[in-house]
Short mmCIF file of N, CA and C and ligand atoms in Angstrom, two decimals:
data_model
loop_
_atom_site.label_atom_id
_atom_site.label_comp_id
_atom_site.label_asym_id
_atom_site.label_seq_id
_atom_site.Cartn_x
_atom_site.Cartn_y
_atom_site.Cartn_z
N MET A 780 43.04 151.63 -9.46
CA MET A 780 43.08 150.33 -10.26
C MET A 780 42.99 150.91 -11.70
N ARG A 781 42.27 151.85 -11.80
CA ARG A 781 41.88 152.50 -13.31
C ARG A 781 43.19 152.68 -14.07
N LYS A 782 44.03 153.11 -13.18
CA LYS A 782 45.37 153.50 -13.83
C LYS A 782 46.21 152.21 -14.35
N TYR A 783 45.75 150.95 -13.71
CA TYR A 783 46.57 149.89 -14.03
C TYR A 783 45.74 149.33 -15.46
N PHE A 784 44.47 149.57 -15.41
CA PHE A 784 43.62 148.89 -16.44
C PHE A 784 44.28 149.50 -17.80
N LEU A 785 44.35 151.05 -17.43
CA LEU A 785 44.80 151.99 -18.70
C LEU A 785 46.12 151.51 -19.21
N ILE A 786 47.01 151.37 -18.19
CA ILE A 786 48.49 151.05 -18.83
C ILE A 786 48.54 149.71 -19.28
N GLY A 787 47.60 148.67 -18.92
CA GLY A 787 47.44 147.34 -19.50
C GLY A 787 46.71 147.63 -21.10
N THR A 788 45.83 148.30 -21.20
CA THR A 788 45.24 148.52 -22.30
C THR A 788 46.34 148.95 -23.34
N ILE A 789 47.03 150.00 -23.03
CA ILE A 789 47.85 150.74 -24.09
C ILE A 789 49.07 149.78 -24.26
N THR A 790 49.67 148.93 -23.36
CA THR A 790 50.44 147.89 -23.56
C THR A 790 50.01 147.12 -24.64
N ILE A 791 48.77 146.32 -24.37
CA ILE A 791 47.99 145.40 -25.40
C ILE A 791 48.39 146.20 -26.71
N ALA A 792 47.45 147.34 -26.75
CA ALA A 792 47.60 148.16 -28.10
C ALA A 792 48.87 148.51 -28.94
N ILE A 793 49.89 148.68 -28.01
CA ILE A 793 51.34 148.76 -28.79
C ILE A 793 51.60 147.51 -29.50
N ALA A 794 51.45 146.46 -28.39
CA ALA A 794 51.91 145.14 -28.80
C ALA A 794 51.12 144.81 -30.03
N PHE A 795 49.69 144.93 -30.10
CA PHE A 795 49.03 144.80 -31.40
C PHE A 795 49.41 145.20 -32.43
N VAL A 796 49.69 146.92 -32.54
CA VAL A 796 50.49 147.66 -33.59
C VAL A 796 51.57 147.01 -34.12
N PHE A 797 52.54 146.84 -33.29
CA PHE A 797 54.00 146.45 -33.66
C PHE A 797 53.91 144.94 -34.38
N GLY A 798 53.03 144.18 -33.90
CA GLY A 798 52.92 142.86 -34.11
C GLY A 798 52.53 142.68 -35.40
N ASN A 799 51.51 143.72 -35.73
CA ASN A 799 51.05 143.83 -37.14
C ASN A 799 52.06 144.24 -38.05
N LEU A 800 52.52 145.17 -37.58
CA LEU A 800 53.70 145.77 -38.55
C LEU A 800 54.71 144.71 -38.99
N TYR A 801 55.10 143.89 -38.05
CA TYR A 801 56.08 143.05 -38.17
C TYR A 801 55.79 142.07 -39.20
N ALA A 802 54.46 141.48 -39.26
CA ALA A 802 53.68 140.68 -40.10
C ALA A 802 53.59 141.07 -41.24
N LEU A 803 53.63 142.46 -41.66
CA LEU A 803 53.65 142.93 -42.96
C LEU A 803 54.23 142.42 -43.90
N PRO A 804 53.94 141.90 -45.39
CA PRO A 804 55.00 141.52 -46.28
C PRO A 804 56.10 142.71 -46.36
N GLN A 805 57.32 142.39 -46.49
CA GLN A 805 58.35 143.37 -46.81
C GLN A 805 58.28 143.63 -48.06
N SER A 806 58.49 144.93 -48.66
CA SER A 806 58.47 145.20 -50.11
C SER A 806 59.88 144.69 -50.42
N PRO A 807 59.85 144.24 -51.73
CA PRO A 807 61.34 143.70 -52.40
C PRO A 807 62.39 144.45 -52.21
N ASP A 808 63.38 144.15 -52.11
CA ASP A 808 64.42 144.90 -52.13
C ASP A 808 65.20 145.07 -53.59
N GLY A 809 65.17 146.01 -54.42
CA GLY A 809 65.63 145.97 -55.75
C GLY A 809 67.06 145.89 -55.73
N LYS A 810 67.77 146.44 -55.04
CA LYS A 810 69.26 146.18 -55.23
C LYS A 810 69.71 144.82 -55.02
N ALA A 811 69.14 143.88 -54.21
CA ALA A 811 69.24 142.54 -53.92
C ALA A 811 69.02 141.68 -55.10
N VAL A 812 67.78 142.13 -55.64
CA VAL A 812 67.44 141.47 -57.22
C VAL A 812 68.34 141.74 -57.93
N TYR A 813 68.80 142.90 -58.27
CA TYR A 813 69.73 143.27 -59.13
C TYR A 813 70.77 142.62 -59.31
N LYS A 814 71.24 142.54 -57.96
CA LYS A 814 72.86 141.61 -57.72
C LYS A 814 72.54 140.01 -58.21
N ARG A 815 71.30 139.63 -57.85
CA ARG A 815 70.93 138.30 -58.05
C ARG A 815 70.85 137.85 -59.46
N LYS A 816 70.17 139.02 -60.07
CA LYS A 816 69.55 138.61 -61.42
C LYS A 816 69.86 139.54 -62.55
N CYS A 817 70.67 140.71 -62.42
CA CYS A 817 71.05 141.49 -63.60
C CYS A 817 72.59 141.91 -63.56
N ALA A 818 72.96 141.79 -62.45
CA ALA A 818 74.41 142.21 -62.49
C ALA A 818 75.34 141.17 -63.33
N ARG A 819 75.23 140.21 -63.63
CA ARG A 819 76.21 139.49 -64.39
C ARG A 819 75.96 139.78 -65.92
N CYS A 820 75.01 140.47 -66.23
CA CYS A 820 75.06 140.84 -67.75
C CYS A 820 75.29 142.56 -67.67
N HIS A 821 74.61 143.40 -66.71
CA HIS A 821 74.48 144.65 -66.77
C HIS A 821 75.44 145.17 -65.73
N GLY A 822 76.28 144.35 -65.16
CA GLY A 822 77.34 144.96 -64.01
C GLY A 822 76.49 145.73 -62.92
N ASP A 823 77.50 145.73 -61.73
CA ASP A 823 76.84 146.33 -60.58
C ASP A 823 76.27 147.88 -60.76
N ASN A 824 77.02 148.57 -61.84
CA ASN A 824 76.70 149.89 -61.70
C ASN A 824 75.94 150.26 -63.21
N GLY A 825 75.31 149.16 -63.99
CA GLY A 825 74.71 149.52 -64.91
C GLY A 825 75.68 149.25 -66.35
N GLU A 826 77.04 149.05 -66.01
CA GLU A 826 77.90 149.00 -67.11
C GLU A 826 77.90 147.59 -67.82
N PRO A 827 77.69 147.52 -69.07
CA PRO A 827 77.47 145.95 -69.78
C PRO A 827 78.89 145.41 -69.48
N GLN A 828 78.60 144.00 -69.27
CA GLN A 828 79.47 142.99 -69.05
C GLN A 828 79.65 142.34 -70.13
N LYS A 829 78.80 142.08 -71.16
CA LYS A 829 79.04 141.46 -72.32
C LYS A 829 78.34 142.28 -73.77
N LYS A 830 78.92 141.74 -74.88
CA LYS A 830 78.49 142.47 -76.09
C LYS A 830 77.19 142.60 -76.22
N GLY A 831 76.36 143.57 -76.83
CA GLY A 831 75.22 143.73 -77.14
C GLY A 831 74.11 144.01 -76.14
N VAL A 832 74.80 144.04 -74.78
CA VAL A 832 74.03 144.38 -73.53
C VAL A 832 73.77 146.09 -73.47
N THR A 833 72.71 146.26 -73.12
CA THR A 833 72.47 148.00 -73.11
C THR A 833 73.18 148.54 -71.84
N ASP A 834 73.77 149.65 -72.03
CA ASP A 834 74.23 150.49 -70.99
C ASP A 834 73.03 150.93 -70.33
N LEU A 835 73.00 150.59 -69.11
CA LEU A 835 71.66 151.23 -68.32
C LEU A 835 72.05 152.41 -67.75
N ARG A 836 73.31 153.27 -67.99
CA ARG A 836 73.68 154.38 -67.40
C ARG A 836 73.29 155.44 -68.51
N THR A 837 73.06 155.03 -69.75
CA THR A 837 72.74 155.94 -70.87
C THR A 837 71.23 155.50 -71.38
N SER A 838 70.45 154.73 -70.64
CA SER A 838 69.24 154.25 -71.10
C SER A 838 68.30 155.39 -70.97
N ASP A 839 67.35 155.60 -72.09
CA ASP A 839 66.42 156.84 -71.75
C ASP A 839 65.05 156.04 -71.97
N LEU A 840 64.71 154.92 -71.56
CA LEU A 840 63.52 154.18 -71.54
C LEU A 840 62.57 154.85 -70.43
N THR A 841 61.32 155.05 -71.01
CA THR A 841 60.38 155.25 -69.95
C THR A 841 60.08 154.36 -68.93
N ASP A 842 59.55 154.75 -67.75
CA ASP A 842 59.44 153.46 -66.90
C ASP A 842 58.54 152.30 -67.62
N ALA A 843 57.56 152.55 -68.08
CA ALA A 843 56.60 151.56 -68.70
C ALA A 843 57.50 150.79 -69.83
N GLU A 844 58.26 151.25 -70.59
CA GLU A 844 59.05 150.60 -71.35
C GLU A 844 60.35 149.63 -70.90
N ALA A 845 60.86 150.34 -69.75
CA ALA A 845 61.73 149.53 -68.88
C ALA A 845 60.94 148.25 -68.31
N LEU A 846 59.81 148.47 -67.67
CA LEU A 846 59.08 147.38 -67.03
C LEU A 846 58.78 146.53 -68.17
N ASN A 847 58.61 146.84 -69.40
CA ASN A 847 58.02 145.85 -70.28
C ASN A 847 59.02 145.06 -70.78
N ILE A 848 60.33 145.64 -70.92
CA ILE A 848 61.50 144.95 -71.41
C ILE A 848 61.90 144.09 -70.30
N ILE A 849 61.91 144.25 -69.11
CA ILE A 849 62.21 143.48 -67.98
C ILE A 849 61.02 142.04 -67.74
N THR A 850 59.79 142.60 -67.78
CA THR A 850 59.18 141.50 -67.78
C THR A 850 58.94 140.53 -69.10
N ASN A 851 59.11 141.22 -70.11
CA ASN A 851 58.78 140.37 -71.33
C ASN A 851 60.03 139.78 -72.15
N GLY A 852 61.19 140.56 -71.81
CA GLY A 852 62.43 140.27 -72.55
C GLY A 852 62.70 140.91 -73.93
N GLU A 853 63.57 140.92 -74.64
CA GLU A 853 63.94 141.80 -75.77
C GLU A 853 65.17 141.19 -76.46
N GLU A 854 65.14 140.64 -77.56
CA GLU A 854 66.30 139.98 -78.12
C GLU A 854 67.03 139.25 -77.10
N LYS A 855 68.37 139.64 -76.61
CA LYS A 855 69.10 138.65 -75.76
C LYS A 855 68.64 138.99 -74.23
N MET A 856 68.01 139.83 -73.93
CA MET A 856 67.63 140.27 -72.67
C MET A 856 66.52 139.44 -72.20
N PRO A 857 66.77 138.71 -71.18
CA PRO A 857 65.87 137.51 -70.60
C PRO A 857 64.44 138.06 -70.34
N ALA A 858 63.35 137.59 -70.40
CA ALA A 858 62.36 137.90 -69.79
C ALA A 858 62.31 137.05 -68.15
N PHE A 859 61.59 138.19 -67.25
CA PHE A 859 61.72 137.90 -65.99
C PHE A 859 60.30 137.57 -65.53
N LYS A 860 59.58 137.55 -66.40
CA LYS A 860 58.02 137.41 -65.79
C LYS A 860 57.64 136.05 -64.77
N LYS A 861 58.45 135.00 -65.16
CA LYS A 861 58.28 133.84 -64.59
C LYS A 861 59.07 133.69 -63.70
N LYS A 862 60.30 134.81 -63.30
CA LYS A 862 61.40 134.41 -62.49
C LYS A 862 61.14 135.49 -61.27
N LEU A 863 60.51 136.62 -61.69
CA LEU A 863 60.48 137.51 -60.52
C LEU A 863 58.86 137.84 -60.21
N THR A 864 58.49 138.30 -59.34
CA THR A 864 57.02 138.84 -58.93
C THR A 864 56.83 140.16 -59.57
N PRO A 865 55.81 140.61 -60.03
CA PRO A 865 55.48 141.97 -60.48
C PRO A 865 56.13 143.09 -59.47
N ASP A 866 56.09 142.76 -58.14
CA ASP A 866 56.63 143.78 -57.05
C ASP A 866 58.05 144.08 -57.32
N GLU A 867 58.77 142.65 -57.57
CA GLU A 867 60.14 142.47 -57.47
C GLU A 867 60.75 143.26 -58.93
N ILE A 868 59.66 143.19 -60.22
CA ILE A 868 60.09 143.68 -61.21
C ILE A 868 59.93 145.29 -61.20
N LYS A 869 59.02 145.87 -60.46
CA LYS A 869 59.04 147.06 -59.98
C LYS A 869 60.31 147.90 -59.44
N ALA A 870 60.51 146.88 -58.04
CA ALA A 870 61.66 147.16 -57.41
C ALA A 870 62.85 147.43 -58.02
N VAL A 871 63.09 146.54 -59.06
CA VAL A 871 64.58 146.47 -59.70
C VAL A 871 64.73 147.39 -60.70
N ALA A 872 63.28 147.70 -61.46
CA ALA A 872 63.65 148.69 -62.34
C ALA A 872 63.73 150.36 -61.83
N THR A 873 63.14 150.21 -60.64
CA THR A 873 63.28 151.76 -59.79
C THR A 873 64.88 151.56 -59.39
N TYR A 874 65.38 150.73 -58.89
CA TYR A 874 66.92 150.61 -58.53
C TYR A 874 67.67 150.78 -59.77
N ALA A 875 67.42 150.02 -61.09
CA ALA A 875 68.19 150.25 -62.23
C ALA A 875 68.35 151.78 -62.81
N LYS A 876 67.11 152.51 -62.46
CA LYS A 876 67.19 153.62 -62.95
C LYS A 876 68.14 154.54 -62.21
N LYS A 877 68.63 154.40 -61.00
CA LYS A 877 69.63 155.05 -60.56
C LYS A 877 70.81 155.27 -61.03
N PHE A 878 71.47 154.28 -61.91
CA PHE A 878 72.55 154.40 -62.58
C PHE A 878 72.58 155.27 -63.55
N ARG A 879 71.45 156.13 -63.83
CA ARG A 879 71.26 156.91 -65.13
C ARG A 879 72.14 158.29 -64.40
N LYS A 880 72.63 158.92 -65.18
CA LYS A 880 73.27 160.41 -64.84
C LYS A 880 72.30 161.61 -65.09
C1 HEC B 253 71.61 137.54 -70.24
C2 HEC B 253 72.13 138.63 -69.71
C3 HEC B 253 70.91 139.76 -69.35
C4 HEC B 253 70.44 139.75 -67.81
C5 HEC B 253 70.66 138.63 -67.13
C6 HEC B 253 69.70 140.93 -67.76
N1 HEC B 253 69.74 141.52 -69.00
FE1 HEC B 253 68.87 143.38 -69.36
N2 HEC B 253 69.50 143.57 -71.44
C7 HEC B 253 70.29 142.73 -71.77
C8 HEC B 253 70.45 142.78 -73.15
C9 HEC B 253 71.41 141.81 -74.22
C10 HEC B 253 69.87 143.77 -73.45
C11 HEC B 253 69.73 144.67 -74.82
C12 HEC B 253 68.24 144.13 -75.37
C13 HEC B 253 68.00 144.67 -77.00
O1 HEC B 253 68.91 144.25 -77.63
O2 HEC B 253 66.96 145.25 -77.14
C14 HEC B 253 69.23 144.28 -72.42
C15 HEC B 253 68.08 145.52 -72.13
C16 HEC B 253 67.74 145.67 -70.90
C17 HEC B 253 67.01 146.94 -70.59
C18 HEC B 253 66.84 147.92 -71.84
C19 HEC B 253 67.53 149.25 -71.82
C20 HEC B 253 67.46 150.19 -72.96
O3 HEC B 253 67.58 151.51 -73.02
O4 HEC B 253 67.08 149.93 -74.09
C21 HEC B 253 66.69 147.25 -69.42
C22 HEC B 253 66.11 148.26 -68.71
C23 HEC B 253 67.03 145.97 -68.92
N3 HEC B 253 68.11 145.31 -69.78
C24 HEC B 253 67.10 145.77 -67.48
C25 HEC B 253 67.57 144.38 -66.82
C26 HEC B 253 67.45 144.10 -65.64
C27 HEC B 253 66.37 144.92 -64.57
C28 HEC B 253 67.84 142.90 -65.40
C29 HEC B 253 67.58 142.06 -63.95
C30 HEC B 253 66.13 141.71 -63.44
C31 HEC B 253 68.40 142.59 -66.60
N4 HEC B 253 68.18 143.54 -67.47
C32 HEC B 253 68.93 141.26 -66.81
C33 HEC B 253 70.98 141.50 -71.38
C34 HEC B 253 70.45 141.10 -69.80
#
């Protein structure tokens, strides 16, 4: 009998852990955000699509500077603080850094 009790307890414990993992909020997908919000100006690979847009492949901003520009905008670069959550901004900034050589 004890054995069945143990197996039952373990099954419930496993179900509990996986149930909670599943319920955790997923961290935002930087690539998806980029395609949706940035690619029309910055291209799929950071290559500018319009005059005056900075080439993200040759950007040398620090993380803090890039986060600030994405959040608050600069010149023709739109501010995203009302369109994206802080987590989405971080995820998209991390993704955009991958274009650098
Ligand atoms: C409407 C077009 C447009 C969209 C959409 C846009 N940007 Fe920009 N972005 C610009 C322009 C224009 C600049 C140059 C700003 C300046 O003159 O200082 C810029 C500059 C930047 C810079 C600074 C690069 C550097 O080295 O100075 C970063 C980083 C950046 N954009 C990231 C993003 C991200 C990430 C997104 C999507 C969340 C995005 N941009 C969406 C137009 C856009």
